[in-house]
Tab-separated table of C-alpha atoms in Angstrom:
chain	number	residue	atom	x	y	z
A	1	UNK	CA	75.790	114.179	179.782
A	2	UNK	CA	74.889	111.976	182.811
A	3	UNK	CA	72.483	114.497	184.025
A	4	UNK	CA	70.787	114.487	180.680
A	5	UNK	CA	70.730	110.682	180.706
A	6	UNK	CA	69.298	110.737	184.339
A	7	UNK	CA	66.640	113.386	183.405
A	8	UNK	CA	65.389	111.691	180.306
A	9	UNK	CA	64.637	108.413	182.459
A	10	UNK	CA	61.486	109.879	183.387
A	11	UNK	CA	58.320	108.207	181.752
A	12	UNK	CA	57.552	109.946	178.508
A	13	UNK	CA	60.453	112.124	178.547
A	14	UNK	CA	62.474	112.730	175.271
A	15	UNK	CA	65.783	114.536	174.251
A	16	UNK	CA	65.382	117.496	172.100
A	17	UNK	CA	68.387	118.829	169.945
A	18	UNK	CA	67.730	120.579	166.906
A	19	UNK	CA	64.115	120.063	167.224
A	20	UNK	CA	63.156	120.295	163.637
A	21	UNK	CA	61.495	117.026	163.268
A	22	UNK	CA	60.416	116.496	166.826
A	23	UNK	CA	58.557	119.884	167.277
A	24	UNK	CA	57.047	119.278	163.848
A	25	UNK	CA	55.652	115.978	165.100
A	26	UNK	CA	54.534	117.360	168.371
A	27	UNK	CA	52.536	120.063	166.776
A	28	UNK	CA	50.624	117.255	164.934
A	29	UNK	CA	50.257	115.340	168.205
A	30	UNK	CA	52.303	112.464	166.665
A	31	UNK	CA	54.975	112.765	169.257
A	32	UNK	CA	53.478	113.490	172.738
A	33	UNK	CA	56.404	113.632	175.141
A	34	UNK	CA	55.627	114.614	178.804
A	35	UNK	CA	59.027	116.218	179.194
A	36	UNK	CA	61.596	117.531	176.944
A	37	UNK	CA	65.472	117.255	177.974
A	38	UNK	CA	67.518	120.100	176.071
A	39	UNK	CA	70.673	118.368	174.956
A	40	UNK	CA	71.539	120.919	172.335
A	41	UNK	CA	74.277	122.719	174.338
A	42	UNK	CA	76.039	119.556	175.444
A	43	UNK	CA	79.732	119.838	174.429
A	44	UNK	CA	79.264	117.357	171.445
A	45	UNK	CA	79.709	119.512	168.496
A	46	UNK	CA	83.344	118.746	167.697
A	47	UNK	CA	84.541	116.905	164.571
A	48	UNK	CA	87.806	115.171	165.598
A	49	UNK	CA	90.497	113.291	163.764
A	50	UNK	CA	91.083	109.827	165.164
A	51	UNK	CA	94.488	108.125	165.491
A	52	UNK	CA	93.472	105.446	162.821
A	53	UNK	CA	92.642	108.173	160.238
A	54	UNK	CA	89.036	108.158	160.833
A	55	UNK	CA	86.914	110.935	162.258
A	56	UNK	CA	84.512	111.361	165.265
A	57	UNK	CA	81.603	113.636	164.632
A	58	UNK	CA	79.943	114.930	167.948
A	59	UNK	CA	76.243	114.082	167.813
A	60	UNK	CA	75.239	117.735	168.549
A	61	UNK	CA	77.081	119.280	165.555
A	62	UNK	CA	74.804	120.810	163.180
A	63	UNK	CA	74.247	119.301	159.590
A	64	UNK	CA	75.611	122.212	157.897
A	65	UNK	CA	78.698	122.495	160.105
A	66	UNK	CA	79.502	118.867	159.242
A	67	UNK	CA	78.758	119.373	155.496
A	68	UNK	CA	81.084	122.232	155.370
A	69	UNK	CA	83.919	120.595	157.456
A	70	UNK	CA	87.177	120.740	155.766
A	71	UNK	CA	88.162	117.205	156.854
A	72	UNK	CA	84.748	115.893	155.959
A	73	UNK	CA	84.638	117.501	152.576
A	74	UNK	CA	88.225	116.115	151.891
A	75	UNK	CA	88.003	112.512	153.290
A	76	UNK	CA	84.307	111.621	153.010
A	77	UNK	CA	82.787	113.838	150.210
A	78	UNK	CA	79.881	111.603	149.809
A	79	UNK	CA	78.846	112.490	153.310
A	80	UNK	CA	79.066	116.232	152.695
A	81	UNK	CA	77.041	115.828	149.349
A	82	UNK	CA	74.468	113.796	151.002
A	83	UNK	CA	74.055	116.550	153.895
A	84	UNK	CA	73.879	119.287	151.358
A	85	UNK	CA	71.160	117.154	149.478
A	86	UNK	CA	68.848	117.154	152.654
A	87	UNK	CA	66.510	119.716	153.897
A	88	UNK	CA	67.049	123.360	153.544
A	89	UNK	CA	69.904	125.828	154.525
A	90	UNK	CA	67.844	126.962	157.602
A	91	UNK	CA	67.175	123.294	158.583
A	92	UNK	CA	70.610	122.155	158.089
A	93	UNK	CA	71.822	124.938	160.598
A	94	UNK	CA	69.662	123.601	163.244
A	95	UNK	CA	69.474	119.754	162.656
A	96	UNK	CA	71.921	117.921	164.604
A	97	UNK	CA	73.670	114.651	163.517
A	98	UNK	CA	72.145	112.541	166.182
A	99	UNK	CA	68.650	114.060	165.462
A	100	UNK	CA	69.159	113.348	161.692
A	101	UNK	CA	69.788	109.630	162.522
A	102	UNK	CA	66.652	109.336	164.574
A	103	UNK	CA	64.138	111.433	162.303
A	104	UNK	CA	60.931	109.707	161.593
A	105	UNK	CA	59.567	108.736	158.308
A	106	UNK	CA	57.618	111.150	156.050
A	107	UNK	CA	55.079	108.462	155.063
A	108	UNK	CA	51.936	110.742	154.695
A	109	UNK	CA	49.823	108.104	156.548
A	110	UNK	CA	52.169	108.300	159.594
A	111	UNK	CA	51.648	112.196	159.362
A	112	UNK	CA	47.792	111.847	159.020
A	113	UNK	CA	46.398	110.985	162.477
A	114	UNK	CA	42.891	110.026	160.850
A	115	UNK	CA	44.706	107.302	158.978
A	116	UNK	CA	45.885	103.721	160.050
A	117	UNK	CA	49.457	103.559	160.774
A	118	UNK	CA	51.261	100.803	162.478
A	119	UNK	CA	54.322	102.988	163.017
A	120	UNK	CA	52.346	105.585	164.779
A	121	UNK	CA	49.734	103.196	166.425
A	122	UNK	CA	50.703	99.598	166.548
A	123	UNK	CA	48.179	97.232	165.479
A	124	UNK	CA	45.870	99.793	163.612
A	125	UNK	CA	46.994	98.809	160.208
A	126	UNK	CA	48.835	100.321	157.252
A	127	UNK	CA	46.967	102.542	154.912
A	128	UNK	CA	49.902	102.923	152.602
A	129	UNK	CA	49.524	99.306	151.406
A	130	UNK	CA	46.445	100.039	149.403
A	131	UNK	CA	46.780	103.773	149.450
A	132	UNK	CA	49.088	106.358	147.841
A	133	UNK	CA	52.251	104.492	147.818
A	134	UNK	CA	54.492	106.158	145.184
A	135	UNK	CA	57.206	107.137	147.672
A	136	UNK	CA	57.264	103.872	149.876
A	137	UNK	CA	59.568	101.029	149.989
A	138	UNK	CA	60.634	98.304	147.639
A	139	UNK	CA	62.960	96.348	149.672
A	140	UNK	CA	62.676	94.858	152.984
A	141	UNK	CA	59.064	96.207	153.541
A	142	UNK	CA	56.573	94.037	155.443
A	143	UNK	CA	52.814	93.698	155.380
A	144	UNK	CA	52.812	95.814	158.558
A	145	UNK	CA	54.638	98.654	157.032
A	146	UNK	CA	56.047	99.980	153.630
A	147	UNK	CA	57.589	103.322	155.071
A	148	UNK	CA	60.990	104.599	153.963
A	149	UNK	CA	63.751	106.289	156.021
A	150	UNK	CA	64.009	109.871	155.015
A	151	UNK	CA	67.676	110.580	155.749
A	152	UNK	CA	70.246	111.297	153.187
A	153	UNK	CA	73.115	111.536	155.511
A	154	UNK	CA	72.487	107.993	156.832
A	155	UNK	CA	72.629	106.569	153.414
A	156	UNK	CA	76.229	107.987	152.847
A	157	UNK	CA	77.101	106.929	156.470
A	158	UNK	CA	75.964	103.474	155.726
A	159	UNK	CA	78.338	103.130	152.508
A	160	UNK	CA	81.106	104.651	154.723
A	161	UNK	CA	80.398	102.176	157.625
A	162	UNK	CA	79.878	104.566	160.339
A	163	UNK	CA	79.375	103.515	163.802
A	164	UNK	CA	76.873	105.048	166.168
A	165	UNK	CA	78.155	105.890	169.925
A	166	UNK	CA	75.529	105.665	172.504
A	167	UNK	CA	75.849	106.319	176.312
A	168	UNK	CA	73.242	104.508	178.453
A	169	UNK	CA	71.578	105.022	181.811
A	170	UNK	CA	74.253	102.777	183.450
A	171	UNK	CA	76.986	104.986	182.227
A	172	UNK	CA	78.225	102.472	179.847
A	173	UNK	CA	79.003	103.277	176.213
A	174	UNK	CA	78.350	101.107	173.296
A	175	UNK	CA	78.921	101.520	169.468
A	176	UNK	CA	76.586	100.058	166.862
A	177	UNK	CA	77.383	99.721	163.166
A	178	UNK	CA	74.960	101.840	161.324
A	179	UNK	CA	73.749	98.846	159.239
A	180	UNK	CA	72.686	97.197	162.588
A	181	UNK	CA	71.417	100.367	164.090
A	182	UNK	CA	68.346	100.592	161.686
A	183	UNK	CA	65.634	97.807	161.754
A	184	UNK	CA	63.623	96.545	159.055
A	185	UNK	CA	59.844	97.055	159.746
A	186	UNK	CA	58.577	93.508	160.386
A	187	UNK	CA	55.619	93.281	162.598
A	188	UNK	CA	57.031	95.986	164.964
A	189	UNK	CA	57.392	99.106	162.513
A	190	UNK	CA	56.861	101.294	165.650
A	191	UNK	CA	60.624	100.638	166.403
A	192	UNK	CA	62.912	102.327	164.048
A	193	UNK	CA	66.189	101.513	165.586
A	194	UNK	CA	67.990	99.457	168.100
A	195	UNK	CA	68.404	102.500	170.262
A	196	UNK	CA	67.291	101.691	173.840
A	197	UNK	CA	65.185	104.208	176.027
A	198	UNK	CA	67.300	106.613	177.787
A	199	UNK	CA	70.435	106.344	175.524
A	200	UNK	CA	72.136	109.301	174.302
A	201	UNK	CA	73.651	109.360	171.006
A	202	UNK	CA	77.037	110.989	171.674
A	203	UNK	CA	78.951	110.609	168.228
A	204	UNK	CA	79.244	109.125	164.743
A	205	UNK	CA	82.464	107.529	164.191
A	206	UNK	CA	83.714	107.085	160.720
A	207	UNK	CA	86.499	104.796	160.007
A	208	UNK	CA	89.208	105.882	157.637
A	209	UNK	CA	87.646	106.598	154.249
A	210	UNK	CA	87.511	103.526	151.947
A	211	UNK	CA	89.797	103.678	148.934
A	212	UNK	CA	88.403	105.192	145.555
A	213	UNK	CA	86.105	107.853	144.439
A	214	UNK	CA	82.794	108.843	146.379
A	215	UNK	CA	79.543	109.954	145.043
A	216	UNK	CA	75.996	110.697	146.360
A	217	UNK	CA	73.259	111.085	144.160
A	218	UNK	CA	69.724	111.859	144.955
A	219	UNK	CA	66.690	111.822	142.741
A	220	UNK	CA	63.724	113.619	143.766
A	221	UNK	CA	60.454	115.444	142.414
A	222	UNK	CA	61.983	118.896	142.740
A	223	UNK	CA	65.341	120.063	142.184
A	224	UNK	CA	65.925	121.104	145.828
A	225	UNK	CA	64.566	120.850	149.302
A	226	UNK	CA	62.533	117.474	148.758
A	227	UNK	CA	62.994	113.929	150.068
A	228	UNK	CA	64.676	111.445	147.897
A	229	UNK	CA	62.564	109.135	145.669
A	230	UNK	CA	65.690	107.064	145.263
A	231	UNK	CA	69.298	107.954	146.316
A	232	UNK	CA	72.541	106.159	146.092
A	233	UNK	CA	75.786	106.417	147.770
A	234	UNK	CA	78.509	104.656	146.076
A	235	UNK	CA	82.353	104.230	146.678
A	236	UNK	CA	84.464	102.655	143.886
A	237	UNK	CA	88.059	101.988	143.606
A	238	UNK	CA	89.819	100.871	140.423
A	239	UNK	CA	93.132	99.618	139.197
A	240	UNK	CA	93.477	100.172	135.735
A	241	UNK	CA	89.925	99.268	134.286
A	242	UNK	CA	89.170	96.776	137.162
A	243	UNK	CA	86.960	97.449	140.349
A	244	UNK	CA	89.236	96.492	143.336
A	245	UNK	CA	86.475	97.633	146.079
A	246	UNK	CA	83.272	99.031	146.052
A	247	UNK	CA	80.489	100.196	148.394
A	248	UNK	CA	76.940	100.687	147.554
A	249	UNK	CA	73.964	101.893	149.969
A	250	UNK	CA	70.417	103.035	148.671
A	251	UNK	CA	68.121	105.737	150.103
A	252	UNK	CA	64.476	106.139	149.460
A	253	UNK	CA	63.793	102.332	148.875
A	254	UNK	CA	63.685	100.935	152.505
A	255	UNK	CA	62.762	101.208	156.131
A	256	UNK	CA	66.478	101.786	156.648
A	257	UNK	CA	69.422	103.015	154.346
A	258	UNK	CA	69.947	99.816	152.287
A	259	UNK	CA	73.593	98.671	152.012
A	260	UNK	CA	73.660	96.403	149.228
A	261	UNK	CA	76.390	93.829	149.902
A	262	UNK	CA	75.381	91.854	146.933
A	263	UNK	CA	75.761	94.713	144.518
A	264	UNK	CA	79.394	95.175	145.986
A	265	UNK	CA	80.071	91.583	145.530
A	266	UNK	CA	78.861	91.840	141.935
A	267	UNK	CA	81.364	94.752	141.237
A	268	UNK	CA	84.549	93.525	142.664
A	269	UNK	CA	87.100	92.103	140.321
A	270	UNK	CA	85.093	93.067	137.285
A	271	UNK	CA	85.708	95.716	134.636
A	272	UNK	CA	84.429	99.174	135.395
A	273	UNK	CA	81.885	99.276	132.675
A	274	UNK	CA	78.093	99.940	132.220
A	275	UNK	CA	77.715	96.162	131.554
A	276	UNK	CA	79.171	95.535	135.051
A	277	UNK	CA	77.074	98.277	136.594
A	278	UNK	CA	73.811	97.014	135.186
A	279	UNK	CA	74.536	93.533	136.412
A	280	UNK	CA	75.214	94.803	139.813
A	281	UNK	CA	71.988	96.816	139.831
A	282	UNK	CA	70.061	93.754	138.795
A	283	UNK	CA	71.440	92.008	141.705
A	284	UNK	CA	70.777	94.948	144.181
A	285	UNK	CA	67.162	94.861	143.173
A	286	UNK	CA	66.734	91.115	142.872
A	287	UNK	CA	64.306	91.031	145.909
A	288	UNK	CA	62.469	94.204	145.242
A	289	UNK	CA	58.800	94.316	145.348
A	290	UNK	CA	56.672	97.288	143.924
A	291	UNK	CA	53.325	98.097	145.544
A	292	UNK	CA	51.780	99.476	142.350
A	293	UNK	CA	52.626	103.163	142.351
A	294	UNK	CA	56.103	102.660	143.271
A	295	UNK	CA	57.028	100.111	140.759
A	296	UNK	CA	59.180	102.760	138.897
A	297	UNK	CA	61.560	102.899	141.885
A	298	UNK	CA	62.908	99.583	141.100
A	299	UNK	CA	63.924	100.810	137.706
A	300	UNK	CA	64.961	104.244	138.917
A	301	UNK	CA	67.175	102.599	141.626
A	302	UNK	CA	69.058	100.554	138.868
A	303	UNK	CA	69.610	103.515	136.733
A	304	UNK	CA	70.577	105.737	139.598
A	305	UNK	CA	73.225	103.212	140.776
A	306	UNK	CA	74.628	102.934	137.368
A	307	UNK	CA	75.023	106.704	136.856
A	308	UNK	CA	76.406	107.068	140.427
A	309	UNK	CA	78.989	104.104	140.122
A	310	UNK	CA	80.180	105.865	136.768
A	311	UNK	CA	80.546	109.146	138.366
A	312	UNK	CA	82.392	107.502	141.218
A	313	UNK	CA	84.645	105.738	138.985
A	314	UNK	CA	85.364	108.954	137.066
A	315	UNK	CA	86.104	110.733	140.309
A	316	UNK	CA	88.634	107.787	141.311
A	317	UNK	CA	90.236	108.273	138.080
A	318	UNK	CA	90.530	112.082	138.291
A	319	UNK	CA	91.357	112.220	142.024
A	320	UNK	CA	93.499	109.378	142.970
A	321	UNK	CA	93.363	108.987	146.845
B	1	UNK	CA	51.873	109.749	178.216
B	2	UNK	CA	49.471	112.695	177.979
B	3	UNK	CA	46.390	112.082	175.835
B	4	UNK	CA	45.253	114.270	173.072
B	5	UNK	CA	42.613	116.765	174.523
B	6	UNK	CA	43.656	115.964	178.138
B	7	UNK	CA	43.913	119.098	180.357
B	8	UNK	CA	47.532	119.661	181.592
B	9	UNK	CA	48.663	122.250	184.186
B	10	UNK	CA	50.180	125.195	182.355
B	11	UNK	CA	53.868	125.650	183.448
B	12	UNK	CA	55.200	129.228	183.097
B	13	UNK	CA	58.799	129.876	182.753
B	14	UNK	CA	60.615	133.167	182.866
B	15	UNK	CA	63.269	133.813	180.283
B	16	UNK	CA	65.457	136.433	179.111
B	17	UNK	CA	65.942	136.768	175.299
B	18	UNK	CA	68.427	139.168	173.554
B	19	UNK	CA	66.513	140.228	170.391
B	20	UNK	CA	68.096	142.746	167.861
B	21	UNK	CA	70.493	143.676	170.821
B	22	UNK	CA	67.795	144.377	173.411
B	23	UNK	CA	67.359	142.072	176.404
B	24	UNK	CA	63.490	141.231	176.905
B	25	UNK	CA	62.156	139.232	180.032
B	26	UNK	CA	59.182	137.339	179.493
B	27	UNK	CA	57.173	134.589	181.303
B	28	UNK	CA	56.143	131.874	178.719
B	29	UNK	CA	54.564	128.460	178.544
B	30	UNK	CA	58.049	126.574	177.956
B	31	UNK	CA	56.592	124.752	174.848
B	32	UNK	CA	56.275	128.321	173.012
B	33	UNK	CA	58.229	128.472	169.874
B	34	UNK	CA	60.680	131.151	169.281
B	35	UNK	CA	58.290	132.366	166.478
B	36	UNK	CA	55.469	132.826	168.863
B	37	UNK	CA	57.577	134.315	171.662
B	38	UNK	CA	58.496	137.019	169.187
B	39	UNK	CA	55.205	137.647	167.811
B	40	UNK	CA	52.844	137.161	170.607
B	41	UNK	CA	54.941	138.071	173.582
B	42	UNK	CA	57.332	140.773	172.145
B	43	UNK	CA	54.980	142.012	169.326
B	44	UNK	CA	57.930	141.748	166.894
B	45	UNK	CA	55.596	140.825	163.979
B	46	UNK	CA	58.366	141.228	161.357
B	47	UNK	CA	58.817	137.592	161.554
B	48	UNK	CA	55.984	135.862	159.655
B	49	UNK	CA	54.153	132.590	160.519
B	50	UNK	CA	53.624	130.796	157.328
B	51	UNK	CA	53.305	127.143	157.526
B	52	UNK	CA	54.647	126.635	161.088
B	53	UNK	CA	56.220	123.308	160.160
B	54	UNK	CA	59.457	124.461	158.685
B	55	UNK	CA	58.467	124.243	154.992
B	56	UNK	CA	57.908	127.745	153.865
B	57	UNK	CA	60.635	129.798	155.343
B	58	UNK	CA	58.670	132.780	156.426
B	59	UNK	CA	59.752	132.668	159.931
B	60	UNK	CA	63.482	132.772	159.201
B	61	UNK	CA	65.711	134.796	161.334
B	62	UNK	CA	69.373	134.651	162.568
B	63	UNK	CA	70.620	133.216	165.689
B	64	UNK	CA	74.223	134.183	166.145
B	65	UNK	CA	74.549	135.169	162.636
B	66	UNK	CA	73.180	131.665	161.249
B	67	UNK	CA	69.713	131.476	159.795
B	68	UNK	CA	67.202	129.209	161.147
B	69	UNK	CA	63.390	128.617	161.241
B	70	UNK	CA	62.121	130.310	164.342
B	71	UNK	CA	58.715	127.855	164.049
B	72	UNK	CA	60.794	124.692	164.765
B	73	UNK	CA	62.644	125.788	167.888
B	74	UNK	CA	61.576	126.614	171.487
B	75	UNK	CA	62.201	130.059	173.027
B	76	UNK	CA	63.510	128.549	176.097
B	77	UNK	CA	66.482	126.921	174.220
B	78	UNK	CA	67.719	130.501	172.995
B	79	UNK	CA	68.394	132.294	176.189
B	80	UNK	CA	71.929	132.769	175.570
B	81	UNK	CA	71.825	133.482	171.987
B	82	UNK	CA	72.001	136.640	169.781
B	83	UNK	CA	68.725	136.691	167.980
B	84	UNK	CA	68.219	139.071	165.130
B	85	UNK	CA	64.970	139.522	163.132
B	86	UNK	CA	64.044	141.690	160.309
B	87	UNK	CA	63.424	144.565	162.658
B	88	UNK	CA	66.866	144.440	163.661
B	89	UNK	CA	68.206	144.786	159.946
B	90	UNK	CA	66.907	148.270	158.955
B	91	UNK	CA	64.064	150.803	159.446
B	92	UNK	CA	61.773	152.530	157.000
B	93	UNK	CA	64.315	155.747	157.063
B	94	UNK	CA	67.509	153.577	157.044
B	95	UNK	CA	66.907	150.460	155.008
B	96	UNK	CA	69.497	147.431	155.116
B	97	UNK	CA	71.005	147.461	151.400
B	98	UNK	CA	69.211	144.155	150.840
B	99	UNK	CA	65.794	145.698	151.826
B	100	UNK	CA	66.561	148.446	149.419
B	101	UNK	CA	67.429	145.997	146.848
B	102	UNK	CA	64.257	144.099	147.203
B	103	UNK	CA	62.318	147.377	146.758
B	104	UNK	CA	64.380	148.463	143.703
B	105	UNK	CA	64.049	145.003	141.989
B	106	UNK	CA	60.299	144.611	142.815
B	107	UNK	CA	61.272	141.318	144.576
B	108	UNK	CA	57.827	140.786	146.103
B	109	UNK	CA	54.055	140.759	145.416
B	110	UNK	CA	52.210	140.278	148.511
B	111	UNK	CA	55.283	140.710	150.796
B	112	UNK	CA	54.433	137.728	153.238
B	113	UNK	CA	57.630	135.877	152.656
B	114	UNK	CA	59.821	138.972	152.294
B	115	UNK	CA	61.166	139.163	155.877
B	116	UNK	CA	62.173	135.415	155.813
B	117	UNK	CA	63.589	135.965	152.222
B	118	UNK	CA	65.779	138.687	153.597
B	119	UNK	CA	66.869	137.170	156.811
B	120	UNK	CA	67.543	133.899	154.923
B	121	UNK	CA	69.511	135.666	152.234
B	122	UNK	CA	71.840	137.529	154.651
B	123	UNK	CA	72.437	134.125	156.546
B	124	UNK	CA	73.102	132.598	153.189
B	125	UNK	CA	75.703	135.236	152.281
B	126	UNK	CA	77.486	134.712	155.501
B	127	UNK	CA	77.603	130.872	154.664
B	128	UNK	CA	78.939	131.741	151.350
B	129	UNK	CA	81.676	133.976	152.857
B	130	UNK	CA	82.615	131.322	155.343
B	131	UNK	CA	83.291	128.984	151.984
B	132	UNK	CA	80.325	126.556	152.753
B	133	UNK	CA	79.612	124.383	149.694
B	134	UNK	CA	76.063	123.866	148.354
B	135	UNK	CA	74.174	120.884	146.712
B	136	UNK	CA	75.100	122.568	143.193
B	137	UNK	CA	78.609	123.066	144.004
B	138	UNK	CA	80.446	120.744	141.524
B	139	UNK	CA	83.186	119.439	143.681
B	140	UNK	CA	82.826	119.627	147.371
B	141	UNK	CA	86.448	118.756	147.867
B	142	UNK	CA	87.493	122.066	146.082
B	143	UNK	CA	87.079	125.446	147.210
B	144	UNK	CA	83.482	126.854	146.584
B	145	UNK	CA	83.372	129.186	143.339
B	146	UNK	CA	81.460	132.102	142.281
B	147	UNK	CA	77.888	132.721	143.819
B	148	UNK	CA	76.077	131.907	140.423
B	149	UNK	CA	72.265	132.430	140.053
B	150	UNK	CA	72.107	128.565	140.269
B	151	UNK	CA	73.703	128.647	143.769
B	152	UNK	CA	71.534	131.567	145.056
B	153	UNK	CA	68.501	129.484	143.956
B	154	UNK	CA	69.584	126.230	145.539
B	155	UNK	CA	70.713	128.022	148.799
B	156	UNK	CA	67.616	129.905	148.972
B	157	UNK	CA	65.385	126.827	148.325
B	158	UNK	CA	64.174	126.937	152.133
B	159	UNK	CA	62.223	130.037	151.259
B	160	UNK	CA	59.007	129.671	149.361
B	161	UNK	CA	57.454	132.688	147.476
B	162	UNK	CA	53.984	131.623	146.407
B	163	UNK	CA	53.668	134.946	144.230
B	164	UNK	CA	56.626	133.606	142.346
B	165	UNK	CA	58.820	136.548	142.665
B	166	UNK	CA	61.793	134.330	142.477
B	167	UNK	CA	63.597	136.099	139.415
B	168	UNK	CA	63.462	139.306	141.258
B	169	UNK	CA	64.456	137.863	144.403
B	170	UNK	CA	67.456	136.278	142.895
B	171	UNK	CA	68.237	139.727	141.254
B	172	UNK	CA	68.137	141.524	144.517
B	173	UNK	CA	70.437	139.056	146.394
B	174	UNK	CA	72.799	139.293	143.304
B	175	UNK	CA	72.775	143.120	143.431
B	176	UNK	CA	74.313	143.141	147.067
B	177	UNK	CA	76.288	139.808	146.882
B	178	UNK	CA	79.487	141.367	145.697
B	179	UNK	CA	79.539	144.006	148.520
B	180	UNK	CA	78.268	141.452	151.119
B	181	UNK	CA	80.983	138.880	150.287
B	182	UNK	CA	83.923	141.446	149.919
């Protein structure tokens, strides 16, 4: 691992793992690394139980292996569901957990090298602002970028309060909460995360599962093999009819997986009813701003949250943890 | 950073690949995709290049028994792997049961996606046999149930058939599923 971190310190070098996003972007000359350092065979594929009841997922584990892992399915079903909702069978077999975290936006203007894109070419402008922005962000966006983060997995990890373990050039290790790992675009949308050059993602650490039922729901233009318009990861625990704890994260609506602490606060202590869910949904989308073609996402996100919370509450009732 | 269009010195790497049980030595640019290495260097053209971006599934093959898109991986990353392409599954005089089922069910029109469909289906059946859930599995915390048509369609969604032969592709897979999963 130290050799890999040393090798990637050359200017313009990048790690390659599954390669499913990086090679795609290289073919389009959006990513232009001078060297690639293959980390796919590092011994980082294990899913290990932790003494505190959580798990440690090696960053080189394949998305499909983690989705099918018995402990993940039993303890973190929302993560398994999110992984299975993403990409295709072939891609999930190749894509790594670390690579999934670092995948780039699917904004069509980011992909079109003839279009203005501040994320690809800082200072160039944002063609999406006045362009076809049906799939773009409604929360946390800026005048420089309205792109969304494409991962399903990271949305579930956000609700599950995952931490990202990174190994740096000076051999030190740090752990970053997933909510702090991703950045909002601000005036520097070319920087997706707080990842520092040369750092190697070694693992994702999940704390013990939160109490209650978990659910990941994805809404998209096709039934399969399509990115989310809106997705929701929800965890809800009830005592009789009262919500005792809740976690809410949205996908497809922002530059990062959008954890809604406001919605969670609006759920706690209230009755597990549609009225409560609708009130939480209003709170979650209070600061949402549509850009024209994506206005529908605000309504869709609210409805998806209500449905996902209802599902999670039913699961909590049927499968007491 | 290299600029677009800038001439760079071509590096060549010597690698060994095990394809359909046979070792092949080749000298390639290290940026060569596994798909291009098979087609352009080994002339194994059964694996098809459709979109070259992991969207169509025509380039699907099996690496150590698992299906992947060969267009989105580099040949140099697979020296230790067991690579199986459609050429390794059957021959005209000795078809693989799934190849025979595709013919029997008329599961193709132009046929360009077929080798990818077949490799993907075999990889998919191995995943089902291993108990992997899918997006349409009702409860991922429970054991996976029967391989319904809905399961086949979801699990095969990484393979596009522009001729729209999907109903017959599902039927062909269903025909061999019971035997394959036994």
